[in-house]
Amino acid sequence: MFVMFSISAWAVECLAPIPAAMFRKKLDDVEEAIEQRDGYLLKGRMQKVEEILPCVVQPLSSEQAGEYHLLKGIDLWIHRNQDMAQLYFSAARALGDHEEKLLEYYPSGHQLIQDYMEALDLADFKKVELPAAGFLYFDGRESNKRPVYRPTIF
């Protein structure tokens, strides 16, 4: 089960297991809302992504995790929560460079892009105990180190 630090997966009742491909489709829907410049549509589609996230039963790639963090950061930034947006931008940047993706949505020099580029490198990790069987994945990467100060998909 995948969990983000701000979502309680235990409180979510999954009606069906969600494959990674369906999660990918929901991210595409969020991108479409950004391209349409529709803040209400963006908010609704981002909420749908967050609703299914705890029900995803396949490991996500680090690219999918990075894109999720980027899109969540954009959603938060647009809805005037710059502090949380910065945390998600930090998480996205830790997983790859998304500046080219941002330039598809916003012109060079846009404040959102500047805020993304200025997001802090929050690289502190905490070791967690490995399970007796299986593996741990944080943001699509097999590891027993969990990011401490930025969002992560577990």
Coordinates of C-alpha atoms in Angstrom, one line a residue:
M1 CA 0.0 0.0 0.0
F2 CA 1.3 3.5 -0.8
V3 CA 0.9 6.3 1.6
M4 CA 1.8 9.9 1.7
F5 CA 2.6 11.5 5.0
S6 CA -0.4 13.8 4.8
I7 CA -2.9 11.0 4.0
S8 CA -4.0 8.4 6.5
A9 CA -4.2 5.2 4.4
W10 CA -5.7 3.3 7.3
A11 CA -8.8 5.5 7.2
V12 CA -9.4 4.8 3.5
E13 CA -11.6 2.0 2.4
C14 CA -10.5 0.9 -1.1
L15 CA -13.3 -0.4 -3.2
A16 CA -10.9 -1.9 -5.7
P17 CA -7.1 -2.3 -6.1
I18 CA -5.8 0.5 -8.3
P19 CA -3.1 -0.4 -10.9
A20 CA -0.2 2.0 -11.6
A21 CA -1.6 2.6 -15.1
M22 CA -4.8 4.0 -13.7
F23 CA -2.9 6.3 -11.4
R24 CA -0.9 7.4 -14.5
K25 CA -4.2 8.2 -16.2
K26 CA -5.4 10.3 -13.3
L27 CA -2.1 12.3 -13.4
D28 CA -2.8 12.9 -17.1
D29 CA -6.2 14.3 -16.1
V30 CA -4.6 16.7 -13.7
E31 CA -2.2 17.8 -16.4
E32 CA -5.1 18.5 -18.7
A33 CA -6.7 20.7 -16.1
I34 CA -3.5 22.7 -15.8
E35 CA -3.3 23.1 -19.6
Q36 CA -6.9 24.3 -19.6
R37 CA -6.0 26.9 -16.9
D38 CA -9.0 25.7 -14.9
G39 CA -8.3 25.9 -11.1
Y40 CA -11.6 24.3 -10.1
L41 CA -11.1 21.4 -12.4
L42 CA -7.5 21.1 -11.2
K43 CA -8.6 21.0 -7.6
G44 CA -11.2 18.3 -8.3
R45 CA -8.9 16.1 -10.3
M46 CA -6.1 16.4 -7.8
Q47 CA -8.5 15.3 -5.1
K48 CA -9.4 12.2 -7.1
V49 CA -5.7 11.4 -7.4
E50 CA -5.3 11.7 -3.7
E51 CA -8.4 9.5 -3.1
I52 CA -7.0 6.6 -5.1
L53 CA -3.4 7.0 -4.0
P54 CA -3.7 4.8 -0.9
C55 CA -5.3 2.1 -3.1
V56 CA -2.5 1.8 -5.6
V57 CA -1.3 -1.8 -5.4
Q58 CA 1.6 -1.7 -7.8
P59 CA 4.9 0.2 -7.2
L60 CA 5.0 3.6 -8.8
S61 CA 8.1 4.6 -10.7
S62 CA 10.2 7.4 -9.4
E63 CA 9.1 9.4 -12.4
Q64 CA 5.4 8.9 -11.5
A65 CA 6.1 9.9 -7.9
G66 CA 8.1 13.0 -9.0
E67 CA 5.3 14.0 -11.4
Y68 CA 2.7 13.5 -8.6
H69 CA 4.7 15.8 -6.3
L70 CA 5.1 18.4 -9.0
L71 CA 1.4 18.4 -9.9
K72 CA 0.4 18.6 -6.2
G73 CA 2.9 21.5 -5.8
I74 CA 1.3 23.3 -8.7
D75 CA -2.2 22.7 -7.3
L76 CA -1.1 24.0 -3.8
W77 CA 0.6 27.0 -5.4
I78 CA -2.4 28.0 -7.5
H79 CA -4.6 27.7 -4.5
R80 CA -2.3 30.0 -2.5
N81 CA -0.6 27.5 -0.2
Q82 CA 3.0 28.4 -1.1
D83 CA 4.6 26.8 2.0
M84 CA 3.2 23.3 1.2
A85 CA 3.8 23.9 -2.5
Q86 CA 7.5 24.4 -1.6
L87 CA 7.6 21.0 0.2
Y88 CA 6.1 19.3 -2.8
F89 CA 8.4 21.1 -5.2
S90 CA 11.3 19.9 -3.0
A91 CA 10.1 16.3 -3.3
A92 CA 9.6 16.7 -7.1
R93 CA 13.1 18.1 -7.5
A94 CA 14.6 15.3 -5.4
L95 CA 13.3 12.8 -8.0
G96 CA 14.3 14.7 -11.2
D97 CA 14.3 17.9 -13.1
H98 CA 10.8 19.0 -14.0
E99 CA 11.6 22.5 -15.4
E100 CA 11.0 21.4 -19.0
K101 CA 7.6 20.1 -17.9
L102 CA 6.8 23.4 -16.2
L103 CA 7.7 25.3 -19.3
E104 CA 5.0 23.5 -21.1
Y105 CA 2.5 25.1 -18.8
Y106 CA 4.0 28.5 -17.9
P107 CA 6.3 31.0 -19.6
S108 CA 9.9 31.3 -18.6
G109 CA 10.3 33.6 -15.6
H110 CA 6.8 32.8 -14.2
Q111 CA 6.7 33.1 -10.4
L112 CA 5.6 29.4 -10.1
I113 CA 8.7 28.3 -12.0
Q114 CA 10.9 30.5 -9.9
D115 CA 9.4 29.1 -6.7
Y116 CA 10.0 25.6 -8.0
M117 CA 13.6 26.4 -8.8
E118 CA 14.1 27.9 -5.3
A119 CA 12.6 24.9 -3.5
L120 CA 15.0 23.8 -0.8
D121 CA 17.0 20.6 -1.0
L122 CA 15.5 18.7 1.9
A123 CA 17.7 15.6 1.7
D124 CA 17.5 14.4 5.3
F125 CA 16.6 10.8 5.7
K126 CA 15.6 8.4 8.5
K127 CA 16.4 4.7 8.4
V128 CA 13.4 2.5 8.9
E129 CA 13.4 -1.2 9.8
L130 CA 13.0 -3.5 6.8
P131 CA 10.0 -5.8 6.8
A132 CA 10.6 -9.5 7.4
A133 CA 9.5 -10.2 3.8
G134 CA 9.2 -7.8 0.9
F135 CA 10.7 -4.5 0.2
L136 CA 10.2 -0.8 1.0
Y137 CA 9.7 1.8 -1.7
F138 CA 9.9 5.5 -1.1
D139 CA 8.9 7.6 -4.1
G140 CA 9.4 4.6 -6.4
R141 CA 12.8 3.8 -5.2
E142 CA 13.6 0.7 -3.2
S143 CA 15.2 1.9 0.1
N144 CA 15.0 1.7 3.8
K145 CA 15.6 5.5 4.1
R146 CA 12.5 7.7 4.3
P147 CA 12.7 11.4 3.6
V148 CA 12.1 13.3 6.8
Y149 CA 11.1 16.8 5.8
R150 CA 9.3 16.4 2.5
P151 CA 6.3 14.5 1.3
T152 CA 6.9 10.9 0.1
I153 CA 4.9 8.1 -1.4
F154 CA 5.4 4.9 0.5

